[in-house]
Amino acid sequence: MSAAQRSQSAKGLPIHQLSIANAFDGLTRKEKLYSHYLARAAWSGTRIILRQVSPEAIPIYDFIIELARSCQDQFSGSWADLASKFEVTYADMKSFLDYAARFLSNIGNFYGSGDQKFSPEMQEESLKAIALVSDRATALFTSIARSMFSPQPSSLGYPTEQTQSAYYPGEAQITLDEVAYVSQIMENHGIYPENTRVRKAHEGGQVVFEVLQASVVTGDAVKVLEAENPKGSIHIIKGDHSQELEQVCSNLRSAAHYAANPHQKQFLEQYDQSFSTGDLQIYKESQKTWIRDTAPSVENIFGFVEPYRDPFGSRAEFEGVVAIANREETAVLTTLVEQSSNFIKQLPWTEGFSENDGKGPFEKALFEPPDFSSIHALAYCSSIIFGGINLPNYNDIRQECGFKNVIIANRMSAESNEADISPFIHASEAATFQKSKYPAYYIWVVLHELLGHGTGRLMTEEYGKFSFDKENPPHNPLTEAPITSWYRQGQTWTGVFGDLATTVDECRAELVGAYLMDDTALLALFGYTSCSEINTQDLTYNLYLQLGVDGLRGLQNFNVDSGKWGQAHSRAHFAILKCLLRDGHGFMTIHCNSEANELKVSIDKSRIKADGKTALRGMLLKLHMYRCTADVESCRQYYEDLSKVDGQYLEWRRIVLAQKQPKWVFVQANTFLDGDEVSLKEYEATPEGVVQSWLERKI
């Protein structure tokens, strides 16, 4: 298959194939069996994610798969013949297939990036006619038609008429204060929130909050907390996602037979125990073991990991990732890791300090080199497929044991697609921007994961012990006075910062990567110099253009009705853009032509370092210090102002929506077991290929 076939289908729906055949062929028979069962475990979590997205997501999924199965059985897989049979136009059938591919790639009817709802771009009557292909399809369509086609709720968020969240299911709407109350009581009792959902109910005239905890085990035993509290009692109910987790665990147990070392065998057993019982303390132990499994040929990520879609910022989406390492690509990343300390000393919070080897009190004394690998995804079961990942998210584990960084190389390659031209770049610069886009983006993501998420030292107090000199506190470079705030006993970064935690953390990581993108020694590690075909100046200039483009593009994920952002990264990108415009003294400008629906980013290349980087420095230092010192009040005031969308930005948003480009859809391979042999099947980068891949997964 050509590069174009791997990266683009028919106009209007860009589809990228996560190509994996070459990497898979390089595995041993034992590694193939290990990866097969892990992939089956990952895909077995699909219905968990669907249930976490919306009430209608599972029946819509079943409807799509039922149509695909009927098409295969009755029409030998010809969607055109199915359309002809029920007198549906080719355009309508194509619209359905586009919707189905988009739904399956996002694992739900809300975009993984942006959390906005999407519906079939066709007449409801046409889809109703297609559903006549089987009695089951007809029954499913009848149950989902209204929610599938209705524009409301338009996005994910706290339950209202315009927004919904399956993390808070049920008829009775829960309030932010009630979520905070339940979360605080759970924290007081040592119950982690990541694998829970909360349902508000009424029993005997009393408010009851049912905390649905994910586990294989079920039963009538309910743990009751705060039974006499007038705000409502809290019931811990195990067994959420029980059937799906049983399938996940069964495949994990099969994979354990082919583990390459004791660490792999141990963390698989710990996954099994945690998913079976719902005990996240066991899951935390699994993450410590997982970190010790360095440079594996087959990498994995499992669990309730990222809290992006929970409006409260603590409950996490399930995900399963299985990937194959690329040794040559990893070698470059290893060199960067080995020299990380040199680049950490260039970050703004280290300036003026001689202590801690020149890194100062707000950076870890020892940067433990993480396991940093370039991997190719075999199975990536998640609502959003990231180009880079830094885990685990638990700060205590990161401080004690370190962390892992991975770059998903076959996802990153989508950024090299020459057809994906941004409408916000001047035509005169489009070709050169596109030429440098992939290497600049790749290095930016690498720095985001390694030094963005990998740096920083929190000021903490635990059992009377402080992570700093309490009698002589370090001076805050923002105020030039001793720090006055820190994380008290039992407080965590996410607990203190709440809904701000995820977006501020991502923004800080993006800023670290961007801030270092003019370092010639760093860029030379990747083969770019002042004399290379794409030189260091090209990459730096491209990165700042990209900051402008991403900031504009992020506006499409702001919901005007609710006044909320639908995606943590989008909010971060817009805040960075606003900072550059506000504090960059005109080095960056956005040219707006409302009549033509045009927005163009322009940069004065000669002023990037003096004005652009200086603006980034100020923002990065603020966010870092707010995070280190638990100064949530200052952070909220600063960040909410920077990410506020009003005035001219609302007009920019209108134009961005008018210029909106379709989001990437990904098609992934499947593995199949024949005796003791594992085979791999890849699918074409078409809507039909996406649907067929999911049909053959048999989830």
XYZ file of C-alpha atoms in Angstrom:
699
model
C 0.000 0.000 0.000
C 1.338 3.427 -0.944
C 1.905 6.236 1.526
C -1.106 8.046 0.094
C -3.295 4.972 0.587
C -2.106 4.674 4.181
C -2.876 8.294 4.953
C -5.874 9.556 3.032
C -9.176 8.196 1.822
C -11.853 9.982 -0.136
C -11.999 13.747 0.205
C -13.667 14.855 3.421
C -12.601 12.064 5.760
C -8.852 11.744 6.327
C -8.009 8.194 7.362
C -4.572 7.111 8.514
C -3.479 3.507 8.733
C -1.464 2.632 11.826
C 0.864 0.456 9.788
C 2.429 -2.314 11.865
C 3.200 -5.263 9.564
C 6.975 -4.773 9.358
C 7.333 -4.371 13.117
C 5.109 -7.377 13.802
C 7.075 -9.563 11.396
C 10.209 -8.821 13.417
C 8.803 -10.423 16.579
C 9.573 -13.948 17.712
C 6.768 -16.517 17.855
C 6.566 -16.085 21.642
C 6.396 -12.288 21.328
C 3.650 -12.581 18.721
C 1.569 -14.704 21.072
C 2.198 -12.255 23.910
C 1.192 -9.301 21.743
C -1.882 -11.122 20.394
C -3.395 -11.768 23.810
C -2.517 -8.279 24.996
C -4.216 -6.833 21.909
C -7.309 -8.918 22.607
C -7.268 -7.620 26.185
C -7.038 -4.051 24.896
C -9.946 -4.384 22.462
C -12.007 -6.131 25.144
C -12.196 -2.776 26.913
C -14.101 -1.165 24.028
C -17.524 -1.353 25.655
C -16.143 0.150 28.872
C -15.124 3.249 26.922
C -18.461 3.351 25.093
C -20.298 3.186 28.422
C -18.148 6.045 29.712
C -19.033 8.233 26.702
C -22.836 8.292 26.429
C -25.924 6.166 27.155
C -26.501 5.623 23.432
C -22.903 4.723 22.496
C -23.165 0.946 23.041
C -26.408 0.484 21.040
C -25.019 2.688 18.228
C -21.932 0.474 18.161
C -24.103 -2.643 18.060
C -26.151 -1.101 15.239
C -23.048 -0.384 13.124
C -21.675 -3.879 13.664
C -25.069 -5.462 12.906
C -25.269 -3.597 9.595
C -21.699 -4.632 8.743
C -22.439 -8.258 9.598
C -25.634 -8.240 7.516
C -23.834 -6.591 4.611
C -21.176 -9.278 4.695
C -23.629 -12.179 5.044
C -26.268 -10.982 2.573
C -24.314 -8.876 0.061
C -20.783 -10.340 0.239
C -19.562 -7.149 1.845
C -20.842 -4.835 -0.911
C -22.265 -1.706 0.701
C -23.318 -0.480 -2.762
C -25.488 -3.559 -3.244
C -27.029 -3.088 0.198
C -27.857 0.530 -0.677
C -29.373 -0.501 -3.991
C -31.524 -3.158 -2.343
C -33.209 -0.583 -0.090
C -33.205 2.235 -2.672
C -30.744 4.399 -0.776
C -28.452 6.717 -2.732
C -24.720 6.128 -2.905
C -24.196 9.552 -1.266
C -26.325 8.558 1.719
C -24.552 5.218 2.060
C -21.192 6.988 1.919
C -22.395 9.407 4.613
C -23.302 6.485 6.844
C -19.941 4.780 6.289
C -18.140 8.044 7.098
C -20.167 8.314 10.302
C -19.498 4.679 11.206
C -15.742 5.072 10.660
C -15.689 8.273 12.688
C -17.702 6.658 15.492
C -15.497 3.556 15.647
C -12.249 5.536 15.542
C -13.430 7.786 18.402
C -15.106 4.853 20.193
C -18.283 6.833 20.661
C -20.461 9.551 19.170
C -18.416 12.402 20.674
C -15.016 13.357 19.306
C -12.170 12.098 21.461
C -10.453 15.424 20.784
C -12.924 18.142 21.681
C -15.750 16.075 23.230
C -18.259 17.484 20.725
C -21.104 15.374 19.401
C -21.282 14.330 15.755
C -24.254 12.810 13.917
C -24.798 11.124 10.532
C -24.838 13.699 7.726
C -27.824 12.124 6.021
C -31.577 11.943 6.276
C -32.878 9.857 9.141
C -35.312 8.123 6.773
C -32.428 6.870 4.621
C -30.713 5.231 7.575
C -34.048 3.804 8.684
C -34.350 2.160 5.267
C -30.842 0.674 5.518
C -31.763 -0.723 8.945
C -34.417 -2.904 7.281
C -31.585 -5.282 6.395
C -32.320 -7.264 9.597
C -34.837 -7.340 12.421
C -32.084 -6.659 14.953
C -30.828 -3.634 13.016
C -34.380 -2.292 12.826
C -34.914 -2.720 16.564
C -31.561 -1.105 17.381
C -32.218 1.828 15.083
C -35.599 2.439 16.685
C -33.901 2.639 20.098
C -31.125 5.035 19.045
C -32.503 7.193 16.216
C -33.511 10.111 18.401
C -30.263 10.331 20.387
C -28.144 9.608 17.305
C -29.580 12.479 15.240
C -30.401 14.981 17.991
C -27.953 17.905 18.185
C -28.336 17.961 21.980
C -26.553 17.357 24.199
C -23.909 18.903 21.986
C -20.855 18.152 24.113
C -19.583 16.340 27.171
C -19.594 18.089 30.545
C -21.578 18.297 33.765
C -25.113 17.071 33.018
C -27.328 19.856 31.623
C -29.639 20.213 28.625
C -26.622 21.038 26.439
C -24.044 18.684 27.958
C -23.850 15.219 29.418
C -21.374 12.973 31.195
C -21.661 9.220 31.497
C -19.355 9.471 34.503
C -22.454 10.791 36.288
C -25.292 8.612 34.909
C -28.924 8.502 35.986
C -32.033 10.637 35.818
C -31.192 12.899 38.763
C -28.708 15.602 37.783
C -25.695 15.879 40.020
C -24.136 19.258 40.819
C -20.495 20.283 40.980
C -20.760 20.770 44.748
C -22.183 17.257 45.121
C -19.382 15.753 43.031
C -16.852 17.603 45.179
C -18.555 16.312 48.342
C -18.492 12.686 47.155
C -14.889 13.021 45.985
C -13.759 14.460 49.312
C -15.436 11.680 51.307
C -13.875 9.067 49.021
C -10.467 10.657 49.537
C -11.014 10.658 53.313
C -11.674 6.909 53.159
C -8.710 6.205 50.862
C -10.862 5.283 47.848
C -9.360 6.356 44.532
C -11.770 7.887 41.986
C -10.191 6.858 38.679
C -12.196 3.649 38.159
C -15.525 4.977 39.417
C -18.679 6.665 38.184
C -21.183 8.423 40.453
C -24.953 8.083 40.178
C -27.265 10.311 42.168
C -30.484 8.660 43.377
C -33.190 8.985 45.995
C -34.196 6.346 48.546
C -36.956 6.983 51.058
C -36.788 10.704 50.474
C -33.034 10.768 51.099
C -30.279 11.564 48.618
C -27.974 8.637 47.891
C -24.781 8.832 45.841
C -23.964 5.462 44.313
C -20.260 5.170 43.546
C -20.048 2.557 40.797
C -16.625 0.945 41.084
C -15.201 -0.976 38.137
C -14.455 -4.614 38.996
C -15.106 -8.148 37.858
C -16.518 -9.078 41.243
C -20.132 -8.191 41.861
C -22.467 -8.838 44.746
C -25.081 -7.424 47.022
C -22.582 -6.164 49.601
C -22.598 -2.361 49.553
C -20.143 -0.270 51.555
C -21.966 2.710 53.054
C -20.134 5.960 53.833
C -21.571 9.028 55.577
C -24.920 7.354 56.290
C -26.094 10.220 58.521
C -24.753 13.131 56.478
C -27.560 15.534 55.428
C -25.823 16.045 52.072
C -26.496 12.388 51.295
C -25.130 8.952 52.048
C -22.520 7.371 49.803
C -22.758 3.742 48.690
C -19.773 1.972 47.111
C -21.116 -0.575 44.612
C -18.704 -2.947 42.897
C -19.194 -4.586 39.513
C -19.258 -1.687 37.039
C -18.036 -2.952 33.626
C -17.853 -6.459 35.128
C -18.328 -8.498 31.938
C -15.845 -6.473 29.921
C -13.218 -6.583 32.654
C -13.609 -10.344 32.878
C -12.726 -10.567 29.179
C -9.799 -8.197 29.695
C -8.498 -10.285 32.602
C -8.929 -13.575 30.758
C -6.734 -12.330 27.921
C -4.185 -10.877 30.326
C -3.890 -14.263 32.005
C -3.304 -15.889 28.604
C -0.662 -13.284 27.754
C 1.171 -14.018 31.010
C 2.109 -17.472 29.686
C 4.286 -15.751 27.073
C 5.799 -13.008 29.240
C 9.458 -12.305 28.511
C 10.532 -11.737 32.123
C 9.312 -11.793 35.743
C 8.373 -8.098 35.658
C 5.926 -8.665 32.816
C 4.432 -11.665 34.532
C 4.073 -9.716 37.772
C 2.387 -6.608 36.395
C -0.031 -8.744 34.390
C -0.981 -10.543 37.585
C -1.373 -7.178 39.320
C -3.577 -5.870 36.496
C -5.710 -8.982 36.870
C -6.040 -8.559 40.628
C -6.838 -4.855 40.393
C -9.405 -5.176 37.602
C -10.986 -8.146 39.365
C -11.362 -6.480 42.755
C -11.480 -2.787 41.865
C -8.533 -2.126 44.192
C -6.489 0.733 42.719
C -3.767 0.362 45.333
C -2.887 -2.908 43.603
C -2.995 -1.039 40.286
C -0.502 1.487 41.642
C 1.804 -1.393 42.544
C 1.448 -2.669 38.969
C 2.703 0.675 37.706
C 5.838 0.393 39.816
C 6.472 -3.040 38.329
C 5.696 -1.801 34.815
C 8.307 0.946 35.124
C 10.937 -1.686 35.936
C 10.187 -3.515 32.682
C 12.602 -1.419 30.656
C 12.991 -1.504 26.875
C 10.555 -4.373 26.217
C 10.046 -5.589 22.672
C 6.290 -5.399 23.264
C 5.080 -2.449 25.344
C 1.661 -2.055 26.927
C -0.562 0.407 28.793
C -3.707 -0.738 30.608
C -6.102 0.774 33.071
C -8.278 3.736 33.922
C -5.609 6.212 32.966
C -6.528 9.679 31.683
C -9.142 11.951 33.351
C -9.532 14.307 30.376
C -13.242 13.635 29.860
C -14.397 13.844 33.454
C -15.583 17.448 33.976
C -14.373 17.165 37.578
C -10.962 15.990 36.355
C -10.478 12.833 38.431
C -12.410 9.897 36.931
C -10.517 8.266 34.110
C -11.256 6.591 30.820
C -10.226 2.986 30.361
C -7.603 2.372 27.733
C -5.524 -0.465 26.396
C -2.423 0.056 24.263
C -0.141 -2.618 22.833
C 2.865 -1.608 20.765
C 6.093 -2.911 19.289
C 9.421 -1.178 19.938
C 11.692 0.159 17.210
C 15.296 -0.113 18.374
C 16.816 2.289 15.827
C 14.325 5.074 16.528
C 14.721 4.525 20.268
C 18.511 4.980 20.072
C 18.101 8.683 19.210
C 15.714 9.183 22.121
C 18.145 7.429 24.466
C 20.864 9.936 23.556
C 18.503 12.788 24.428
C 17.661 11.170 27.767
C 21.354 10.832 28.617
C 21.864 14.579 28.094
C 18.612 15.704 29.701
C 20.228 17.444 32.676
C 21.978 19.905 30.357
C 18.666 21.026 28.907
C 16.825 21.085 32.248
C 19.318 23.713 33.452
C 18.104 26.026 30.687
C 14.528 26.103 31.975
C 13.490 29.413 33.595
C 12.962 28.184 37.168
C 16.619 27.107 37.378
C 17.988 30.584 36.594
C 20.035 32.252 39.328
C 20.349 29.129 41.489
C 23.648 27.416 42.216
C 22.224 24.770 44.534
C 21.059 21.366 43.349
C 23.737 21.256 40.663
C 22.424 24.488 39.186
C 18.828 23.303 38.924
C 17.538 25.073 42.033
C 14.963 24.034 44.653
C 12.023 23.691 42.256
C 13.556 20.853 40.299
C 14.286 17.285 41.367
C 17.775 16.730 42.752
C 18.283 13.814 40.415
C 16.593 13.463 37.061
C 16.140 9.710 36.873
C 16.527 8.859 33.188
C 13.221 7.286 32.173
C 12.684 4.451 29.769
C 12.043 6.349 26.522
C 11.030 4.285 23.521
C 9.766 4.759 20.013
C 6.985 2.250 19.533
C 4.486 1.327 16.833
C 0.922 0.710 17.989
C -0.547 -2.720 17.304
C -3.740 -2.023 19.258
C -4.654 1.396 20.614
C -8.083 1.175 22.232
C -8.923 4.692 23.364
C -11.162 7.580 22.362
C -8.093 9.549 21.314
C -4.780 8.325 19.921
C -1.888 10.433 21.151
C 1.502 10.732 19.492
C 3.305 10.556 22.821
C 2.576 9.254 26.308
C 4.185 9.841 29.706
C 3.026 7.570 32.530
C 2.142 6.796 35.267
C 0.095 9.811 36.341
C 0.603 9.168 40.059
C 3.093 11.789 41.297
C 4.222 9.730 44.286
C 5.241 6.885 41.971
C 6.942 9.280 39.584
C 8.979 10.725 42.463
C 9.816 7.318 43.938
C 10.214 5.046 40.909
C 10.337 7.267 37.835
C 8.196 7.025 34.746
C 8.115 5.880 31.130
C 7.942 7.899 27.941
C 6.832 6.499 24.625
C 6.435 8.010 21.186
C 3.780 6.324 19.022
C 5.677 6.506 15.747
C 2.964 5.164 13.428
C 0.548 7.749 14.880
C 3.076 10.570 14.562
C 3.557 9.788 10.874
C 0.065 11.149 10.163
C 1.551 14.611 10.670
C 3.771 14.121 7.622
C 0.786 13.886 5.295
C 1.330 16.476 2.582
C -2.409 16.779 1.930
C -3.070 18.103 5.441
C -2.434 21.794 4.708
C -3.518 24.242 7.391
C -5.871 27.027 6.225
C -4.227 29.375 8.728
C -0.850 29.513 6.943
C -0.215 32.004 4.137
C -0.115 30.333 0.725
C 3.418 31.633 0.179
C 4.615 29.677 3.212
C 2.474 26.543 2.898
C 5.071 24.386 1.149
C 7.952 25.220 3.495
C 5.696 24.957 6.539
C 4.558 21.500 5.487
C 8.124 20.401 4.769
C 9.285 21.224 8.295
C 6.032 20.368 10.076
C 6.667 16.704 10.853
C 10.227 16.975 12.260
C 9.292 20.081 14.281
C 6.163 18.418 15.629
C 8.028 15.186 16.402
C 10.735 16.942 18.417
C 8.125 19.088 20.182
C 6.207 16.007 21.295
C 9.415 14.298 22.430
C 10.344 17.293 24.588
C 6.761 17.598 25.846
C 6.826 14.034 27.143
C 10.399 13.823 28.443
C 11.077 17.261 29.903
C 7.567 18.702 30.035
C 5.972 15.947 32.076
C 9.283 14.751 33.485
C 10.465 17.858 35.308
C 9.456 19.796 38.391
C 9.506 19.271 42.152
C 6.434 19.805 44.287
C 6.765 21.533 47.659
C 5.104 19.085 50.049
C 4.443 18.317 53.694
C 3.941 14.694 54.722
C 3.715 13.557 58.345
C 5.602 16.623 59.549
C 8.376 16.226 56.981
C 8.876 18.897 54.342
C 10.423 18.581 50.899
C 12.076 21.954 51.504
C 13.715 23.803 54.397
C 10.716 24.975 56.423
C 12.807 27.370 58.484
C 14.447 28.893 55.419
C 11.954 28.411 52.558
C 13.190 28.808 48.993
C 12.441 32.090 47.264
C 9.746 32.125 44.623
C 11.242 33.654 41.441
C 7.853 35.234 40.683
C 7.744 37.223 43.923
C 11.423 37.106 44.974
C 10.113 36.270 48.453
C 9.992 32.969 50.391
C 7.225 30.616 49.333
C 4.087 30.753 51.458
C 2.100 27.808 50.111
C 2.716 24.105 49.538
C 0.894 20.768 49.428
C -0.290 19.918 52.931
C -0.707 16.450 54.403
C -2.786 14.280 52.054
C -3.074 16.875 49.305
C -2.223 16.013 45.703
C -1.682 18.081 42.568
C -4.934 16.895 40.956
C -6.887 17.194 44.185
C -5.829 20.798 44.798
C -6.129 22.034 41.209
C -9.225 19.997 40.281
C -10.584 20.873 36.838
C -7.474 22.960 36.076
C -4.973 20.175 36.745
C -5.036 18.384 33.413
C -5.070 21.396 31.113
C -2.432 23.296 33.111
C -0.196 20.227 33.178
C -0.516 19.791 29.412
C 0.024 23.498 28.833
C 3.171 23.496 30.947
C 4.510 20.465 29.048
C 3.776 22.114 25.679
C 5.580 25.246 26.845
C 8.688 23.327 27.914
C 8.945 21.724 24.481
C 8.403 25.008 22.656
C 10.820 26.917 24.914
C 13.686 24.557 24.073
C 13.022 24.371 20.325
C 15.732 26.916 19.471
C 18.513 24.984 21.229
C 21.005 24.078 18.507
C 22.752 21.376 20.551
C 19.408 19.717 21.244
C 18.272 19.859 17.612
C 21.640 18.466 16.503
C 20.852 15.251 18.394
C 18.088 14.703 15.835
C 20.382 15.476 12.899
C 19.372 19.101 12.305
C 22.037 21.793 12.062
C 22.431 25.193 10.427
C 23.610 23.372 7.292
C 21.054 20.544 7.022
C 18.358 20.610 4.340
C 15.802 21.458 7.018
C 17.900 23.616 9.303
C 17.537 24.650 12.931
C 16.091 28.041 12.036
C 13.444 26.345 9.890
C 12.376 24.131 12.781
C 12.185 26.984 15.293
C 10.205 29.185 12.901
C 7.878 26.315 12.046
C 7.246 25.596 15.719
C 6.162 29.164 16.442
C 3.878 29.124 13.398
C 2.476 25.855 14.737
C 1.788 27.496 18.097
C -0.342 30.044 16.260
C -2.107 27.425 14.144
C -2.828 25.148 17.097
C -4.135 28.058 19.148
C -6.619 28.979 16.425
C -7.574 25.394 15.735
C -8.215 24.844 19.426
C -11.107 27.324 19.307
C -13.279 24.712 17.614
C -13.295 22.824 20.924
C -14.696 25.733 22.927
C -18.439 25.490 23.617
C -20.016 28.939 23.528
C -23.293 27.765 25.090
C -21.677 26.262 28.183
C -18.617 28.501 28.223
C -16.482 25.392 28.665
C -13.520 23.900 26.871
C -14.004 20.395 25.502
C -10.358 19.351 25.439
C -7.459 20.052 27.799
C -4.864 20.410 25.032
C -7.044 22.769 22.977
C -7.511 25.089 25.929
C -3.758 25.002 26.526
C -2.992 25.827 22.886
C -5.350 28.804 22.866
C -3.896 30.111 26.139
C -0.397 29.935 24.634
C -1.555 31.781 21.514
C -3.152 34.499 23.632
C 0.047 34.818 25.678
C 2.155 35.242 22.530
C -0.210 37.874 21.172
C -0.494 39.718 24.473
C 3.104 39.531 25.691
C 5.033 39.083 22.424
C 5.096 42.806 21.531
C 3.678 42.156 18.069
C 6.177 39.505 16.930
C 3.130 37.329 16.088
C -0.009 38.656 14.435
C -3.271 37.094 13.325
C -4.668 38.622 10.147
C -8.460 38.381 10.156
C -10.658 38.830 7.072
C -14.204 38.205 8.228
C -15.767 38.621 4.791
C -13.515 35.963 3.304
C -13.591 33.797 6.459
C -9.809 33.911 6.642
C -7.352 33.818 9.506
C -3.614 33.811 8.824
C -0.704 33.526 11.256
C 2.291 35.781 10.640
C 5.573 35.866 12.558
C 8.530 38.216 12.464
C 11.293 35.632 12.317
C 13.928 38.088 13.542
C 12.053 38.640 16.829
C 11.352 35.032 17.829
C 14.033 34.850 20.510
C 13.731 38.387 21.851
C 9.938 38.525 22.034
C 8.414 35.103 21.319
C 10.621 33.059 23.599
C 10.509 35.743 26.294
C 6.709 35.571 26.298
C 6.822 31.774 26.576
C 9.314 32.075 29.416
C 6.970 34.237 31.476
C 4.015 31.907 31.021
C 6.048 28.770 31.661
C 7.585 30.147 34.850
C 4.192 31.166 36.222
C 2.546 27.801 35.583
C 5.536 25.916 36.952
C 5.648 27.912 40.174
C 1.888 27.763 40.704
C 2.105 23.996 40.323
C 5.158 23.560 42.562
C 3.722 25.659 45.392
C 0.060 24.574 45.214
C -0.968 28.163 44.439
C -4.269 27.308 42.818
C -5.844 30.736 43.396
C -3.165 32.596 41.415
C -3.147 29.874 38.779
C -6.904 30.021 38.290
C -6.934 33.808 37.967
C -4.070 33.779 35.453
C -5.044 30.753 33.379
C -8.770 31.417 33.195
C -8.040 34.916 31.913
C -5.633 33.588 29.273
C -8.078 30.912 28.104
C -11.148 33.170 28.119
C -12.874 33.361 24.728
C -14.605 36.698 24.196
C -14.606 39.725 21.902
C -12.567 39.205 18.740
C -11.802 35.632 19.745
C -15.468 34.723 19.264
C -15.251 36.007 15.708
C -12.061 34.011 15.210
C -13.887 30.964 16.503
C -16.652 31.495 13.950
C -14.084 31.582 11.162
C -12.246 28.555 12.534
C -15.505 26.594 12.473
C -16.135 27.776 8.915
C -12.650 26.523 7.982
C -12.963 23.421 10.139
C -10.970 20.496 8.859
C -12.179 16.935 9.466
C -10.397 15.145 12.300
C -8.190 12.148 11.684
C -9.772 8.709 11.615
C -7.477 5.759 12.287
C -7.659 2.214 10.962
C -5.818 -0.471 12.923
C -4.754 -4.045 12.310
C -6.046 -7.244 13.907
C -4.230 -10.382 14.982
C -5.687 -13.865 14.623
C -4.724 -17.119 16.314
C -4.510 -20.370 14.334
C -3.262 -23.047 16.684
C -0.015 -21.641 18.057
C 0.578 -19.331 15.120
C -0.431 -15.672 15.047
C -1.205 -13.853 11.826
C -1.729 -10.140 11.234
C -4.256 -8.462 8.967
C -4.142 -4.807 7.982
C -7.028 -2.906 6.423
C -7.300 -0.228 3.772
C -7.479 3.408 4.825
C -11.123 3.750 3.796
C -14.371 3.962 5.769
C -15.137 0.412 4.656
C -11.728 -0.706 5.922
C -12.341 0.858 9.340
C -15.746 -0.826 9.668
C -14.396 -4.183 8.506
C -11.562 -4.067 11.037
C -14.063 -3.633 13.872
C -16.402 -6.305 12.541
C -13.539 -8.804 12.547
C -12.548 -7.853 16.100
C -15.787 -9.457 17.311
C -16.130 -7.216 20.349
